[in-house]
Coordinates of C-alpha atoms and ligand atoms in Angstrom, one line a residue:
X1064 CA -53.5 155.2 -37.4
X1065 CA -53.9 156.9 -40.8
X1066 CA -53.3 153.7 -42.6
X1067 CA -55.8 151.8 -40.5
X1068 CA -58.5 154.4 -41.1
X1069 CA -57.8 154.4 -44.9
X1070 CA -57.9 150.6 -44.9
X1071 CA -61.2 150.6 -43.0
X1072 CA -62.7 153.0 -45.4
X1073 CA -61.6 150.9 -48.5
X1074 CA -63.1 147.8 -47.0
X1075 CA -66.4 149.4 -46.3
X1076 CA -66.7 151.0 -49.7
X1077 CA -65.8 147.7 -51.4
X1078 CA -68.3 145.8 -49.3
X1079 CA -71.1 148.1 -50.2
X1080 CA -70.5 147.3 -53.9
X1081 CA -70.4 143.5 -53.2
X1082 CA -73.5 143.5 -51.1
X1083 CA -75.5 145.2 -53.8
X1084 CA -74.9 142.3 -56.1
X1085 CA -76.8 140.0 -53.7
X1086 CA -75.8 136.7 -52.1
X1087 CA -73.6 134.3 -53.9
X1088 CA -72.5 136.9 -56.4
X1089 CA -69.7 139.2 -55.2
X1090 CA -67.9 139.4 -58.6
X1091 CA -67.1 142.7 -60.1
X1092 CA -65.0 144.1 -62.9
X1093 CA -62.0 145.1 -60.8
X1094 CA -62.2 142.9 -57.6
X1095 CA -59.9 144.0 -54.9
X1096 CA -57.2 141.6 -53.7
X1097 CA -58.2 139.4 -50.8
X1098 CA -56.1 138.5 -47.8
X1099 CA -57.2 134.9 -47.9
X1100 CA -59.1 132.9 -50.5
X1101 CA -60.5 129.4 -49.7
X1102 CA -61.0 127.3 -52.8
X1103 CA -62.4 123.9 -53.6
X1104 CA -64.7 123.3 -50.7
X1105 CA -68.3 122.6 -49.8
X1106 CA -69.2 125.7 -47.9
X1107 CA -72.5 125.5 -46.0
X1108 CA -73.2 129.2 -46.0
X1109 CA -76.3 129.2 -43.8
X1110 CA -77.7 132.1 -45.9
X1111 CA -81.5 132.4 -46.3
X1112 CA -81.5 129.8 -49.1
X1113 CA -79.2 127.4 -47.2
X1114 CA -77.0 127.6 -50.3
X1115 CA -73.7 125.8 -50.7
X1116 CA -70.6 127.5 -52.3
X1117 CA -67.2 126.3 -53.4
X1118 CA -65.1 129.2 -52.4
X1119 CA -64.8 132.3 -50.3
X1120 CA -62.6 135.4 -50.2
X1121 CA -61.7 137.2 -47.0
X1122 CA -60.5 140.7 -46.7
X1123 CA -60.0 142.8 -43.6
X1124 CA -61.4 140.1 -41.3
X1125 CA -64.7 139.9 -43.2
X1126 CA -66.1 137.8 -46.0
X1127 CA -65.6 139.8 -49.2
X1128 CA -67.3 137.4 -51.5
X1129 CA -68.7 133.9 -51.6
X1130 CA -69.2 131.8 -54.8
X1131 CA -67.5 129.5 -57.2
X1132 CA -63.8 128.8 -57.6
X1133 CA -63.7 130.8 -60.8
X1134 CA -65.4 133.8 -59.3
X1135 CA -63.0 133.8 -56.3
X1136 CA -59.9 133.6 -58.6
X1137 CA -60.6 137.3 -59.3
X1138 CA -59.7 138.1 -55.7
X1139 CA -56.3 136.4 -55.8
X1140 CA -53.5 138.9 -55.9
X1141 CA -49.7 138.6 -55.3
X1142 CA -50.0 138.8 -51.5
X1143 CA -53.2 136.7 -51.2
X1144 CA -52.9 133.5 -49.2
X1145 CA -54.8 130.7 -51.1
X1146 CA -56.0 127.7 -49.2
X1147 CA -57.1 124.5 -51.0
X1148 CA -60.0 123.0 -49.0
X1149 CA -59.7 119.6 -50.9
X1150 CA -63.4 119.3 -51.0
X1151 CA -63.9 119.6 -47.3
X1152 CA -67.1 120.9 -45.7
X1153 CA -67.0 124.3 -44.2
X1154 CA -69.5 125.7 -41.7
X1155 CA -70.0 129.1 -40.1
X1156 CA -68.1 129.3 -36.8
X1157 CA -70.1 127.5 -34.1
X1158 CA -71.6 129.6 -31.3
X1159 CA -72.6 128.2 -27.9
X1160 CA -75.4 130.4 -26.5
X1161 CA -75.2 129.0 -23.0
X1162 CA -71.8 127.9 -21.7
X1163 CA -69.8 128.7 -18.5
X1164 CA -66.6 129.4 -20.5
X1165 CA -65.1 132.3 -18.5
X1166 CA -65.3 130.3 -15.3
X1167 CA -63.7 127.3 -16.8
X1168 CA -60.9 129.3 -18.3
X1169 CA -59.6 130.4 -14.8
X1170 CA -58.8 126.8 -13.9
X1171 CA -58.5 125.0 -17.2
X1172 CA -54.8 124.3 -17.1
X1173 CA -54.9 123.3 -13.4
X1174 CA -57.7 120.7 -13.7
X1175 CA -58.0 117.2 -15.2
X1176 CA -60.7 116.7 -17.8
X1177 CA -62.7 113.5 -18.1
X1178 CA -64.9 114.6 -21.0
X1179 CA -63.6 112.0 -23.4
X1180 CA -62.2 109.4 -21.0
X1181 CA -63.7 106.0 -21.9
X1182 CA -63.2 104.2 -18.6
X1183 CA -63.1 104.9 -14.9
X1184 CA -59.8 103.0 -14.7
X1185 CA -58.3 105.5 -17.1
X1186 CA -59.8 108.4 -15.1
X1187 CA -58.2 107.1 -11.9
X1188 CA -54.9 106.5 -13.7
X1189 CA -54.9 110.2 -14.7
X1190 CA -55.3 111.2 -11.1
X1191 CA -52.5 108.8 -10.0
X1192 CA -50.2 110.1 -12.7
X1193 CA -50.8 113.7 -11.8
X1194 CA -50.1 112.9 -8.1
X1195 CA -46.9 111.2 -9.0
X1196 CA -45.5 114.2 -10.8
X1197 CA -46.7 117.2 -8.7
X1198 CA -45.4 118.2 -5.3
X1199 CA -47.4 117.2 -2.2
X1200 CA -50.1 119.6 -1.3
X1201 CA -51.0 120.3 -4.9
X1202 CA -54.7 120.0 -5.6
X1203 CA -55.9 117.5 -8.2
X1204 CA -59.3 118.5 -9.4
X1205 CA -61.9 116.9 -11.8
X1206 CA -64.7 119.5 -11.8
X1207 CA -67.5 117.6 -13.6
X1208 CA -68.1 117.3 -17.4
X1209 CA -68.3 113.5 -17.3
X1210 CA -71.0 110.9 -16.7
X1211 CA -70.8 107.4 -15.4
X1212 CA -72.5 106.0 -18.4
X1213 CA -69.6 107.0 -20.6
X1214 CA -67.3 104.6 -18.7
X1215 CA -67.0 100.9 -19.6
X1216 CA -67.5 100.2 -15.9
X1217 CA -70.8 102.2 -15.9
X1218 CA -70.1 103.6 -12.5
X1219 CA -68.6 106.5 -10.6
X1220 CA -65.5 106.1 -8.4
X1221 CA -66.0 105.4 -4.7
X1222 CA -64.7 107.7 -2.0
X1223 CA -62.4 104.9 -0.9
X1224 CA -60.9 104.7 -4.4
X1225 CA -60.2 108.4 -4.4
X1226 CA -58.8 108.3 -0.9
X1227 CA -56.4 105.5 -1.7
X1228 CA -54.7 107.5 -4.5
X1229 CA -52.8 109.9 -2.3
X1230 CA -52.5 111.0 1.3
X1231 CA -50.5 114.1 0.4
X1232 CA -52.5 115.6 -2.5
X1233 CA -55.9 117.0 -1.9
X1234 CA -58.2 115.4 -4.5
X1235 CA -61.6 116.6 -5.6
X1236 CA -63.8 114.6 -8.1
X1237 CA -67.1 116.3 -8.9
X1238 CA -70.1 114.5 -10.6
X1239 CA -72.5 116.9 -12.3
X1240 CA -74.0 119.0 -9.6
X1241 CA -75.1 115.8 -7.8
X1242 CA -72.1 115.2 -5.7
X1243 CA -68.4 115.8 -5.2
X1244 CA -66.0 113.4 -3.4
X1245 CA -62.8 114.4 -1.5
X1246 CA -60.0 112.4 -0.1
X1247 CA -58.9 113.0 3.5
X1248 CA -56.2 115.5 2.5
X1249 CA -58.9 117.5 0.7
X1250 CA -61.3 117.3 3.7
X1251 CA -58.5 118.7 5.9
X1252 CA -57.7 121.4 3.4
X1253 CA -61.3 122.7 3.2
X1254 CA -61.9 122.2 6.9
X1255 CA -64.6 119.5 6.6
X1256 CA -65.1 117.9 10.0
X1257 CA -67.7 116.1 12.1
X1258 CA -68.9 119.6 13.2
X1259 CA -69.5 120.9 9.6
X1260 CA -73.1 121.7 9.1
X1261 CA -75.0 121.3 5.8
X1262 CA -74.5 124.4 3.6
X1263 CA -77.5 126.1 2.0
X1264 CA -78.7 123.9 -1.0
X1265 CA -76.5 120.9 -0.1
X1266 CA -75.6 118.2 2.2
X1267 CA -72.4 116.9 3.9
X1268 CA -72.7 113.1 4.1
X1269 CA -71.6 111.5 7.3
X1270 CA -71.2 107.9 8.4
X1271 CA -72.9 106.2 11.4
X1272 CA -70.4 107.6 13.8
X1273 CA -71.0 111.1 12.5
X1274 CA -67.7 111.5 10.6
X1275 CA -67.8 113.1 7.1
X1276 CA -67.4 110.5 4.3
X1277 CA -65.8 113.0 2.0
X1278 CA -68.9 113.3 -0.1
X1279 CA -70.9 116.5 -0.4
X1280 CA -74.1 116.8 -2.5
X1281 CA -76.2 119.3 -4.3
X1282 CA -75.5 122.6 -6.0
X1283 CA -75.0 124.5 -2.7
X1284 CA -73.0 121.7 -1.1
X1285 CA -70.6 121.5 -4.0
X1286 CA -70.1 125.2 -4.4
X1287 CA -69.6 125.7 -0.7
X1288 CA -66.4 123.6 -0.8
X1289 CA -65.3 123.9 -4.4
X1290 CA -64.6 127.6 -4.0
X1291 CA -62.3 126.9 -1.1
X1292 CA -59.9 125.3 -3.5
X1293 CA -57.2 127.9 -4.2
X1294 CA -57.4 129.6 -7.6
X1295 CA -54.4 129.5 -10.0
X1296 CA -52.3 132.7 -9.9
X1297 CA -53.7 135.6 -12.1
X1298 CA -51.3 135.0 -15.0
X1299 CA -52.1 131.2 -14.9
X1300 CA -55.8 132.2 -15.2
X1301 CA -55.0 134.2 -18.3
X1302 CA -53.0 131.3 -19.9
X1303 CA -55.7 128.8 -18.8
X1304 CA -58.3 130.9 -20.5
X1305 CA -56.1 131.1 -23.7
X1306 CA -55.6 127.3 -23.8
X1307 CA -59.3 126.6 -23.1
X1308 CA -60.4 128.9 -25.9
X1309 CA -58.0 127.2 -28.2
X1310 CA -59.5 123.9 -27.2
X1311 CA -62.9 125.3 -28.2
X1312 CA -61.4 126.5 -31.5
X1313 CA -60.3 122.9 -32.2
X1314 CA -64.0 122.0 -32.1
X1315 CA -65.0 124.7 -34.5
X1316 CA -66.2 127.2 -31.9
X1317 CA -65.8 130.9 -32.6
X1318 CA -68.2 132.5 -30.2
X1319 CA -69.9 132.0 -26.8
X1320 CA -72.8 133.5 -24.8
X1321 CA -71.1 133.2 -21.4
X1322 CA -73.7 132.6 -18.7
X1323 CA -71.3 133.2 -15.8
X1324 CA -72.3 130.5 -13.2
X1325 CA -71.9 129.8 -9.5
X1326 CA -68.8 131.4 -8.0
X1327 CA -67.9 133.7 -10.9
X1328 CA -67.8 137.1 -9.3
X1329 CA -68.2 140.2 -11.4
X1330 CA -66.1 142.2 -12.0
X1331 CA -63.0 140.6 -10.5
X1332 CA -63.3 137.2 -12.2
X1333 CA -63.5 138.8 -15.6
X1334 CA -59.9 140.1 -15.4
X1335 CA -58.3 137.1 -17.2
X1336 CA -60.6 137.3 -20.2
X1337 CA -60.3 141.1 -20.3
X1338 CA -56.5 140.8 -20.2
X1339 CA -56.6 138.4 -23.2
X1340 CA -58.9 140.9 -25.0
X1341 CA -56.6 143.8 -24.2
X1342 CA -53.6 142.0 -25.5
X1343 CA -55.4 141.1 -28.7
X1344 CA -55.1 137.4 -28.0
X1345 CA -58.8 136.4 -27.8
X1346 CA -59.6 133.6 -30.3
X1347 CA -63.2 133.4 -29.4
X1348 CA -65.9 136.1 -29.3
X1349 CA -67.2 136.3 -25.8
X1350 CA -70.6 137.8 -25.0
X1351 CA -71.0 137.7 -21.3
X1352 CA -73.7 137.8 -18.7
X1353 CA -73.3 139.0 -15.1
X1354 CA -74.7 136.7 -12.4
X1355 CA -75.1 138.3 -9.0
X1356 CA -73.9 135.3 -7.0
X1357 CA -74.9 136.8 -3.7
X1358 CA -78.0 134.9 -2.3
X1359 CA -80.4 137.4 -0.8
X1360 CA -78.3 140.3 -1.9
X1361 CA -78.7 140.0 -5.7
X1362 CA -80.7 143.2 -6.2
X1363 CA -77.8 145.3 -4.9
X1364 CA -75.4 143.6 -7.3
X1365 CA -77.8 144.0 -10.2
X1366 CA -78.2 147.7 -9.3
X1367 CA -74.5 148.2 -9.4
X1368 CA -74.1 146.4 -12.7
X1369 CA -76.9 148.3 -14.5
X1370 CA -75.5 151.6 -13.1
X1371 CA -71.9 150.9 -14.1
X1372 CA -72.2 149.0 -17.3
X1373 CA -74.2 150.3 -20.3
X1374 CA -75.9 148.1 -23.0
X1375 CA -74.0 148.3 -26.3
X1376 CA -70.6 148.7 -24.8
X1377 CA -67.7 146.4 -25.5
X1378 CA -66.7 145.3 -29.0
X1379 CA -67.1 142.4 -31.4
X1380 CA -64.7 140.3 -29.2
X1381 CA -65.8 141.0 -25.7
X1382 CA -69.2 142.4 -24.9
X1383 CA -71.7 142.4 -22.0
X1384 CA -75.1 141.1 -23.1
X1385 CA -77.1 141.0 -19.9
X1386 CA -77.9 139.5 -16.5
X1387 CA -78.0 135.7 -15.9
X1388 CA -78.3 132.8 -15.9
X1389 CA -79.1 132.7 -12.2
X1390 CA -80.8 136.1 -11.6
X1391 CA -81.8 135.2 -8.1
X1392 CA -80.8 132.1 -6.1
X1393 CA -84.4 132.0 -4.7
X1394 CA -86.0 131.9 -8.1
X1395 CA -83.7 129.2 -9.5
X1396 CA -84.9 125.6 -10.1
X1397 CA -81.4 124.0 -10.5
X1398 CA -81.3 120.7 -12.4
X1399 CA -84.9 119.9 -11.6
X1400 CA -85.0 116.5 -13.3
X1401 CA -87.1 115.0 -10.5
X1402 CA -90.8 114.1 -10.8
X1403 CA -92.1 117.4 -9.3
X1404 CA -90.9 120.9 -10.3
X1405 CA -89.9 123.3 -7.5
X1406 CA -92.2 126.0 -6.2
X1407 CA -90.8 129.5 -5.6
X1408 CA -91.8 131.4 -2.5
X1409 CA -93.9 134.6 -2.7
X1410 CA -90.8 136.6 -1.5
X1411 CA -88.8 135.1 -4.4
X1412 CA -91.4 136.2 -6.9
X1413 CA -91.5 139.7 -5.4
X1414 CA -87.7 139.9 -5.7
X1415 CA -87.9 138.5 -9.2
X1416 CA -90.3 141.3 -10.2
X1417 CA -88.0 143.9 -8.7
X1418 CA -85.0 142.4 -10.5
X1419 CA -86.8 142.3 -13.8
X1420 CA -88.0 145.9 -13.4
X1421 CA -84.4 147.1 -12.6
X1422 CA -83.0 145.2 -15.6
X1423 CA -85.7 146.4 -18.1
X1424 CA -85.8 150.0 -16.8
X1425 CA -82.1 150.3 -17.3
X1426 CA -82.2 149.1 -20.9
X1427 CA -80.7 145.7 -20.1
X1428 CA -81.9 142.1 -20.8
X1429 CA -81.4 138.7 -19.2
X1430 CA -81.0 135.0 -19.9
X1431 CA -82.7 133.2 -17.1
X1432 CA -82.3 129.6 -16.1
X1433 CA -85.5 127.6 -16.0
X1434 CA -85.3 123.8 -16.3
X1435 CA -89.0 123.3 -15.8
X1436 CA -92.0 124.8 -17.6
X1437 CA -93.6 125.3 -14.2
X1438 CA -90.7 127.6 -13.2
X1439 CA -91.2 129.8 -16.3
X1440 CA -94.9 129.9 -15.5
X1441 CA -94.0 131.4 -12.2
X1442 CA -91.5 133.9 -13.6
X1443 CA -93.5 135.1 -16.7
X1444 CA -96.3 137.1 -15.0
X1445 CA -93.9 139.7 -13.7
X1446 CA -92.3 140.1 -17.1
X1447 CA -95.7 140.4 -18.8
X1448 CA -96.8 143.0 -16.2
X1449 CA -93.7 145.1 -16.8
X1450 CA -94.1 144.7 -20.5
X1451 CA -97.4 146.5 -20.3
X1452 CA -95.5 149.5 -19.1
X1453 CA -92.2 149.2 -20.8
X1454 CA -92.3 147.1 -24.0
X1455 CA -89.6 144.4 -23.9
X1456 CA -90.1 143.0 -27.4
X1457 CA -86.7 144.3 -28.6
X1458 CA -84.8 143.0 -25.6
X1459 CA -84.5 139.4 -26.7
X1460 CA -85.2 138.1 -23.2
X1461 CA -84.1 134.5 -23.0
X1462 CA -85.0 131.4 -21.0
X1463 CA -82.4 128.7 -20.8
X1464 CA -83.0 124.9 -20.8
X1465 CA -86.8 124.4 -20.6
X1466 CA -86.8 120.7 -21.6
X1467 CA -90.5 120.3 -20.7
X1468 CA -91.8 123.6 -22.0
X1469 CA -95.4 123.6 -23.2
X1470 CA -96.9 125.3 -26.3
X1471 CA -98.6 127.9 -24.1
X1472 CA -95.3 128.9 -22.5
X1473 CA -93.6 129.0 -25.9
X1474 CA -96.4 131.4 -27.1
X1475 CA -96.0 133.6 -24.1
X1476 CA -92.2 133.9 -24.5
X1477 CA -92.7 134.5 -28.2
X1478 CA -95.2 137.3 -27.5
X1479 CA -92.6 139.0 -25.3
X1480 CA -90.1 138.9 -28.2
X1481 CA -88.0 136.4 -26.4
X1482 CA -86.4 133.0 -27.1
X1483 CA -85.1 129.8 -25.6
X1484 CA -81.5 128.5 -25.5
X1485 CA -81.3 124.7 -25.6
X1486 CA -78.4 122.5 -24.3
X1487 CA -77.5 118.9 -24.5
X1488 CA -77.6 118.3 -20.8
X1489 CA -79.8 115.3 -21.6
X1490 CA -76.8 113.4 -23.1
X1491 CA -75.9 112.9 -19.5
X1492 CA -79.2 113.2 -17.7
X1493 CA -81.6 111.8 -20.3
X1494 CA -82.0 108.5 -18.5
X1495 CA -82.8 110.2 -15.2
X1496 CA -85.4 112.4 -16.9
X1497 CA -86.9 109.4 -18.7
X1498 CA -87.5 107.8 -15.3
X1499 CA -89.2 110.8 -13.8
X1500 CA -91.2 112.6 -16.5
X1501 CA -94.2 111.4 -18.5
X1502 CA -93.2 109.6 -21.7
X1503 CA -94.9 112.1 -24.1
X1504 CA -92.8 114.9 -22.6
X1505 CA -89.6 112.9 -22.6
X1506 CA -90.0 111.9 -26.2
X1507 CA -90.2 115.6 -27.2
X1508 CA -87.6 117.0 -24.8
X1509 CA -86.9 119.7 -25.5
X1510 CA -89.7 120.4 -28.0
X1511 CA -87.4 122.1 -30.6
X1512 CA -89.6 121.4 -33.6
X1513 CA -92.6 123.0 -31.9
X1514 CA -90.5 126.0 -30.9
X1515 CA -89.3 126.5 -34.5
X1516 CA -92.8 125.9 -36.0
X1517 CA -94.1 128.6 -33.7
X1518 CA -91.4 131.0 -34.8
X1519 CA -89.6 131.1 -31.5
X1520 CA -85.9 132.1 -31.7
X1521 CA -83.7 129.1 -30.6
X1522 CA -80.1 129.1 -29.6
X1523 CA -77.8 126.0 -29.4
X1524 CA -75.3 125.1 -26.7
X1525 CA -74.1 122.8 -24.1
X1526 CA -74.3 124.3 -20.5
X1527 CA -70.7 123.0 -20.1
X1528 CA -68.5 122.5 -18.3
X1529 CA -69.9 120.9 -15.1
X1530 CA -73.1 119.2 -16.2
X1531 CA -72.5 118.6 -19.9
X1532 CA -69.6 118.0 -22.3
X1533 CA -68.4 121.2 -24.0
X1534 CA -68.1 119.6 -27.5
X1535 CA -70.5 121.4 -29.9
X1536 CA -70.5 118.3 -32.2
X1537 CA -71.9 116.2 -29.3
X1538 CA -74.7 118.7 -28.9
X1539 CA -75.4 118.8 -32.7
X1540 CA -75.5 115.0 -32.6
X1541 CA -77.9 115.1 -29.7
X1542 CA -80.1 117.6 -31.5
X1543 CA -80.4 115.4 -34.6
X1544 CA -80.5 112.0 -32.8
X1545 CA -81.8 112.5 -29.3
X1546 CA -79.5 109.9 -27.9
X1547 CA -77.7 109.9 -24.5
X1548 CA -73.9 109.5 -24.2
X1549 CA -74.6 105.8 -23.4
X1550 CA -76.4 105.5 -26.8
X1551 CA -80.0 105.3 -25.4
X1552 CA -82.6 106.8 -27.7
X1553 CA -84.6 109.2 -25.6
X1554 CA -86.2 111.6 -28.0
X1555 CA -88.6 110.3 -30.6
X1556 CA -87.1 110.6 -34.1
X1557 CA -90.1 112.7 -35.3
X1558 CA -89.1 115.3 -32.7
X1559 CA -85.4 115.6 -33.8
X1560 CA -84.3 118.5 -36.0
X1561 CA -82.6 118.1 -39.4
X1562 CA -78.9 118.6 -39.6
X1563 CA -79.3 121.9 -41.4
X1564 CA -81.9 123.1 -38.8
X1565 CA -79.5 122.1 -36.0
X1566 CA -76.6 123.9 -37.6
X1567 CA -78.7 127.0 -38.1
X1568 CA -79.7 126.9 -34.4
X1569 CA -75.9 126.6 -33.5
X1570 CA -74.8 129.5 -35.7
X1571 CA -77.4 132.2 -36.5
X1572 CA -79.7 131.0 -33.8
X1573 CA -77.1 131.5 -31.1
X1574 CA -75.9 134.7 -32.6
X1575 CA -79.4 136.2 -32.2
X1576 CA -79.1 135.8 -28.4
X1577 CA -75.8 137.6 -28.6
X1578 CA -77.5 140.3 -30.6
X1579 CA -75.0 140.0 -33.4
X1580 CA -76.6 137.9 -36.1
X1581 CA -76.0 140.7 -38.6
X1582 CA -72.2 140.2 -37.9
X1583 CA -71.7 136.5 -37.5
X1584 CA -73.5 133.1 -37.9
X1585 CA -73.4 132.8 -41.7
X1586 CA -70.9 132.9 -44.5
X1587 CA -72.1 135.9 -46.4
X1588 CA -70.3 139.0 -47.8
X1589 CA -69.9 141.7 -45.2
X1590 CA -70.0 139.4 -42.2
X1591 CA -67.1 138.6 -39.9
X1592 CA -65.0 135.8 -41.4
X1593 CA -65.7 133.1 -38.7
X1594 CA -65.7 129.6 -40.0
X1595 CA -64.6 126.0 -39.4
X1596 CA -63.3 123.5 -41.9
X1597 CA -64.5 120.1 -40.8
X1598 CA -62.7 116.7 -40.6
X1599 CA -65.7 115.0 -42.4
X1600 CA -68.9 116.1 -44.1
X1601 CA -71.4 117.1 -41.4
X1602 CA -74.3 116.7 -43.9
X1603 CA -73.6 113.1 -45.1
X1604 CA -71.5 111.4 -42.4
X1605 CA -73.5 108.7 -40.6
X1606 CA -75.5 110.4 -37.8
X1607 CA -73.6 108.7 -35.0
X1608 CA -70.4 110.1 -36.3
X1609 CA -71.5 113.7 -36.1
X1610 CA -70.2 113.7 -32.4
X1611 CA -66.7 112.7 -33.7
X1612 CA -66.3 115.6 -36.0
X1613 CA -63.5 118.2 -35.3
X1614 CA -62.3 121.2 -37.0
X1615 CA -59.1 121.0 -39.1
X1616 CA -59.0 124.8 -39.6
X1617 CA -60.8 127.4 -37.6
X1618 CA -60.8 131.0 -38.6
X1619 CA -62.1 133.9 -36.5
X1620 CA -62.2 137.4 -37.9
X1621 CA -60.2 136.3 -40.9
X1622 CA -57.4 134.9 -38.7
X1623 CA -56.6 131.2 -38.4
X1624 CA -56.7 130.3 -34.7
X1625 CA -56.5 126.6 -35.0
X1626 CA -55.1 124.3 -37.8
X1627 CA -54.3 120.6 -38.0
X1628 CA -52.3 118.7 -40.5
X1629 CA -51.8 120.7 -43.7
X1630 CA -53.4 123.7 -42.1
X1631 CA -51.2 123.8 -39.0
X1632 CA -48.8 126.3 -40.5
X1633 CA -51.7 128.8 -41.1
X1634 CA -52.5 129.0 -37.4
X1635 CA -49.0 130.0 -36.2
Ligands
LIG1080 ZN1 -78.7 126.8 -16.1

């Protein structure tokens, strides 16, 4: 303990000296020895000047200095590990400000993932292969994260194709939050019969004779049955979370704003991520939201949360940051990509006012889902009313999605000190939106340029894992090109962000929503050493290849958590 304290003091004292020299400097007469020095790269620091550096020194989990190869040589001592970047591009660790990561971790190892599967034939082969090597009765689950337009066949499987694979293994194939199909074994396992009624917010499809077809639709319909699938054992949930976070590390991710999601029950379902944290095995910084997930009873859950959990608790690895994304089921517009936005009931607005009041009065904040501008217009008056009593400007209240947000709503959110998190759901749903919304809205969706021009804080992300791919490079590609996964150009080129703007949104921008932009999000002395060394140059690779980038070395808090090729040994 004494050694640790001493070490902490030394680091802090040293950093104060370095910082006083200003960005990019960090050289002093007797530089202390670094743990790790990275040389010979193209480091996109994301500092105020968007400056690029050759080299960086890491000490005690933080960046000690950033500069030229010559400057960093001064930090190399006998025990320093020196890594040659071979000219590779380095970016600050990527942060997804809106992802359902904790939920996915619980089942990651048990499920099949179709995110990068190029054909339906290959997807079905994966299911057959899993059925051939698992005992009868074992569930085979594809829980979204794919789109029919990514397949060469350009279509979804049919219920008959799923049913033909196995009579002994229950099979579940989910498509976005549109529908899920089950084979007969799965229907038996979840108790789906001719008598089953439509659940709230969904439908059970039946044939002419009244028998269920195995297809259920809608957010409510899917959740009503998905959560009947048995969860992996607790220790498997822990290892699933560990493996899933490593997969995100492979893609350069070092942090998430976890927006809970349907079915993730606080606090029980946070046990796996907490166990990883307590064992010191987290490789991703997790900032989490609490979603009540009790339709009609949300106020009770929120009350319990704000009473039992205090803002500012947790640490740099695992920290609660608010309520959301679905604060109330009744004031939630889902994936409202249709022509007309939903209208909330007067009761829903009353409950929303009560929820916001409870959250604000207790010192908390929220990130609230709103696909449509019209939904935010219905939710904003209650916040503005409470703001006149208790100023909320320092709470960083966030709306998520908002693909059709108007300048007036941007102004109102800005005036409340809030921001918007954007996601690449349109890589899957862009064509549907283009059919239903006016062209001038679609060509701007979401209006990121207007948001930045108006000074609105913007966070990057995916909304993975059900309705969008989790790959941050697919999202960065979408921000700078506006294309769907099928390659259709949806957004007008003038409305796309530049690569540097997109990267800033995905690093410092997201960090702002996690309230730790002073700790992460850029490669600057004193900040946590979170970075990714990329497989190709993000700034100069052809735009269409941005989505193919991966990390070859990911470092979080100074520790290598993923390495490929030459760097594999570093991550052991
Ligand atoms: Zn959402």
